[in-house]
Each structure stands twice: as C-alpha cells, then as structure tokens.
Amino acid sequence: MGKLTIKGLEEADANSLSERWKLRNGEVFDTSYSDRFFRIDARDEMERIMTARLAQRKGLPEIQIAPNQLNLNADVTIEFKN
C-alpha cells in the first residue's frame, strides 16, 4: 500500500474515512480491500455521506488504484465528484 487520497469531501468527512482505512502505508496491498472498506469498515460513515450526496443529486465515488513500479506499491484515490 502506498498513499490514500480522498478528494471531493469536506475535510472532516475525508479525515473520518481515512481513519477507517485499515491498509497502512507499506502493508501488502489487497485489490479487494476497497470493496470491504465500503461494505464493512466505513459502512456507517459512507451511509451518512451518501445519504447527503444523493439528496444533492451527487453520484457515487470513483476509486482509482495507481500501481507505482518504482516504489513497488499502489496509491489509492477515492474521489467524490459533483
């Protein structure tokens, strides 16, 4: 695991999600973890965030996994677009 970046949310919400992300920098990256993150680790927080976003007619977040061959890790970006 490399760096986790969360875009498009208020700072408090982004920090709250970051705290729930269990893969830490340097740990073995698991491509299936993002699904578990949304279903289990951040479920309550995501329900709150998505309820507010859906009321504003905003969509689901996009997840981008960017392998970094130089550092032999993967950076993850979760982006909430308007």
PDB file of C-alpha atoms in Angstrom:
ATOM      1  CA  MET A   1       0.000   0.000   0.000  1.00  0.00           C
ATOM      2  CA  GLY A   2       1.154   3.461  -0.842  1.00  0.00           C
ATOM      3  CA  LYS A   3      -0.739   6.684  -0.260  1.00  0.00           C
ATOM      4  CA  LEU A   4      -4.507   7.039   0.277  1.00  0.00           C
ATOM      5  CA  THR A   5      -6.076  10.240  -1.059  1.00  0.00           C
ATOM      6  CA  ILE A   6      -9.726  11.213  -0.601  1.00  0.00           C
ATOM      7  CA  LYS A   7     -10.994  14.064  -2.797  1.00  0.00           C
ATOM      8  CA  GLY A   8     -14.259  15.973  -3.071  1.00  0.00           C
ATOM      9  CA  LEU A   9     -15.436  15.867   0.547  1.00  0.00           C
ATOM     10  CA  GLU A  10     -15.317  18.279   3.440  1.00  0.00           C
ATOM     11  CA  GLU A  11     -12.083  17.851   5.392  1.00  0.00           C
ATOM     12  CA  ALA A  12     -13.845  16.314   8.413  1.00  0.00           C
ATOM     13  CA  ASP A  13     -15.555  13.667   6.262  1.00  0.00           C
ATOM     14  CA  ALA A  14     -12.347  12.874   4.366  1.00  0.00           C
ATOM     15  CA  ASN A  15     -10.443  12.527   7.643  1.00  0.00           C
ATOM     16  CA  SER A  16     -13.155  10.295   9.089  1.00  0.00           C
ATOM     17  CA  LEU A  17     -12.941   7.951   6.097  1.00  0.00           C
ATOM     18  CA  SER A  18      -9.132   7.979   6.160  1.00  0.00           C
ATOM     19  CA  GLU A  19      -9.173   6.889   9.806  1.00  0.00           C
ATOM     20  CA  ARG A  20     -11.322   3.881   8.874  1.00  0.00           C
ATOM     21  CA  TRP A  21      -8.984   2.775   6.039  1.00  0.00           C
ATOM     22  CA  LYS A  22      -7.107  -0.167   7.564  1.00  0.00           C
ATOM     23  CA  LEU A  23      -4.388  -0.745   4.936  1.00  0.00           C
ATOM     24  CA  ARG A  24      -1.430   1.306   6.069  1.00  0.00           C
ATOM     25  CA  ASN A  25       1.482   2.571   4.035  1.00  0.00           C
ATOM     26  CA  GLY A  26       3.923  -0.276   3.435  1.00  0.00           C
ATOM     27  CA  GLU A  27       1.468  -3.127   4.070  1.00  0.00           C
ATOM     28  CA  VAL A  28       0.753  -5.730   1.403  1.00  0.00           C
ATOM     29  CA  PHE A  29      -1.829  -4.280  -0.990  1.00  0.00           C
ATOM     30  CA  ASP A  30      -5.080  -6.200  -1.455  1.00  0.00           C
ATOM     31  CA  THR A  31      -7.111  -5.151  -4.513  1.00  0.00           C
ATOM     32  CA  SER A  32     -10.322  -6.429  -2.920  1.00  0.00           C
ATOM     33  CA  TYR A  33      -9.937  -4.254   0.170  1.00  0.00           C
ATOM     34  CA  SER A  34     -11.764  -1.233  -1.285  1.00  0.00           C
ATOM     35  CA  ASP A  35     -14.952  -3.311  -1.500  1.00  0.00           C
ATOM     36  CA  ARG A  36     -14.567  -4.420   2.123  1.00  0.00           C
ATOM     37  CA  PHE A  37     -13.832  -0.825   3.128  1.00  0.00           C
ATOM     38  CA  PHE A  38     -17.156   0.441   1.779  1.00  0.00           C
ATOM     39  CA  ARG A  39     -19.204  -2.581   2.916  1.00  0.00           C
ATOM     40  CA  ILE A  40     -17.737  -3.077   6.405  1.00  0.00           C
ATOM     41  CA  ASP A  41     -15.009  -0.753   7.684  1.00  0.00           C
ATOM     42  CA  ALA A  42     -16.634   2.570   6.688  1.00  0.00           C
ATOM     43  CA  ARG A  43     -20.228   1.425   6.245  1.00  0.00           C
ATOM     44  CA  ASP A  44     -21.883   3.768   8.751  1.00  0.00           C
ATOM     45  CA  GLU A  45     -19.835   6.762   7.659  1.00  0.00           C
ATOM     46  CA  MET A  46     -20.474   6.054   3.965  1.00  0.00           C
ATOM     47  CA  GLU A  47     -24.221   5.704   4.564  1.00  0.00           C
ATOM     48  CA  ARG A  48     -24.258   9.140   6.187  1.00  0.00           C
ATOM     49  CA  ILE A  49     -22.150  10.724   3.447  1.00  0.00           C
ATOM     50  CA  MET A  50     -24.047   9.071   0.591  1.00  0.00           C
ATOM     51  CA  THR A  51     -27.462   9.987   2.019  1.00  0.00           C
ATOM     52  CA  ALA A  52     -26.434  13.632   1.953  1.00  0.00           C
ATOM     53  CA  ARG A  53     -24.864  13.320  -1.517  1.00  0.00           C
ATOM     54  CA  LEU A  54     -27.873  11.567  -3.030  1.00  0.00           C
ATOM     55  CA  ALA A  55     -30.166  14.280  -1.642  1.00  0.00           C
ATOM     56  CA  GLN A  56     -27.980  16.739  -3.562  1.00  0.00           C
ATOM     57  CA  ARG A  57     -28.105  14.505  -6.660  1.00  0.00           C
ATOM     58  CA  LYS A  58     -24.407  13.746  -6.467  1.00  0.00           C
ATOM     59  CA  GLY A  59     -23.049  10.401  -7.570  1.00  0.00           C
ATOM     60  CA  LEU A  60     -21.027   7.556  -6.155  1.00  0.00           C
ATOM     61  CA  PRO A  61     -17.289   7.879  -5.536  1.00  0.00           C
ATOM     62  CA  GLU A  62     -14.760   6.714  -8.085  1.00  0.00           C
ATOM     63  CA  ILE A  63     -11.860   4.564  -6.930  1.00  0.00           C
ATOM     64  CA  GLN A  64      -8.542   4.721  -8.733  1.00  0.00           C
ATOM     65  CA  ILE A  65      -5.682   2.365  -7.969  1.00  0.00           C
ATOM     66  CA  ALA A  66      -2.353   3.504  -9.353  1.00  0.00           C
ATOM     67  CA  PRO A  67       0.473   0.963  -9.170  1.00  0.00           C
ATOM     68  CA  ASN A  68       3.847   2.578  -8.588  1.00  0.00           C
ATOM     69  CA  GLN A  69       6.519   0.360 -10.132  1.00  0.00           C
ATOM     70  CA  LEU A  70       9.338   2.475  -8.713  1.00  0.00           C
ATOM     71  CA  ASN A  71       8.216   2.081  -5.085  1.00  0.00           C
ATOM     72  CA  LEU A  72       6.545  -1.319  -5.618  1.00  0.00           C
ATOM     73  CA  ASN A  73       3.298  -0.160  -4.054  1.00  0.00           C
ATOM     74  CA  ALA A  74      -0.124   1.161  -5.090  1.00  0.00           C
ATOM     75  CA  ASP A  75      -1.626   4.556  -4.368  1.00  0.00           C
ATOM     76  CA  VAL A  76      -5.401   4.698  -3.916  1.00  0.00           C
ATOM     77  CA  THR A  77      -7.561   7.726  -4.700  1.00  0.00           C
ATOM     78  CA  ILE A  78     -11.232   7.868  -3.718  1.00  0.00           C
ATOM     79  CA  GLU A  79     -12.862  10.796  -5.499  1.00  0.00           C
ATOM     80  CA  PHE A  80     -16.333  12.133  -4.807  1.00  0.00           C
ATOM     81  CA  LYS A  81     -17.315  14.171  -7.852  1.00  0.00           C
ATOM     82  CA  ASN A  82     -20.176  16.636  -8.093  1.00  0.00           C
TER      83      ASN A  82
END
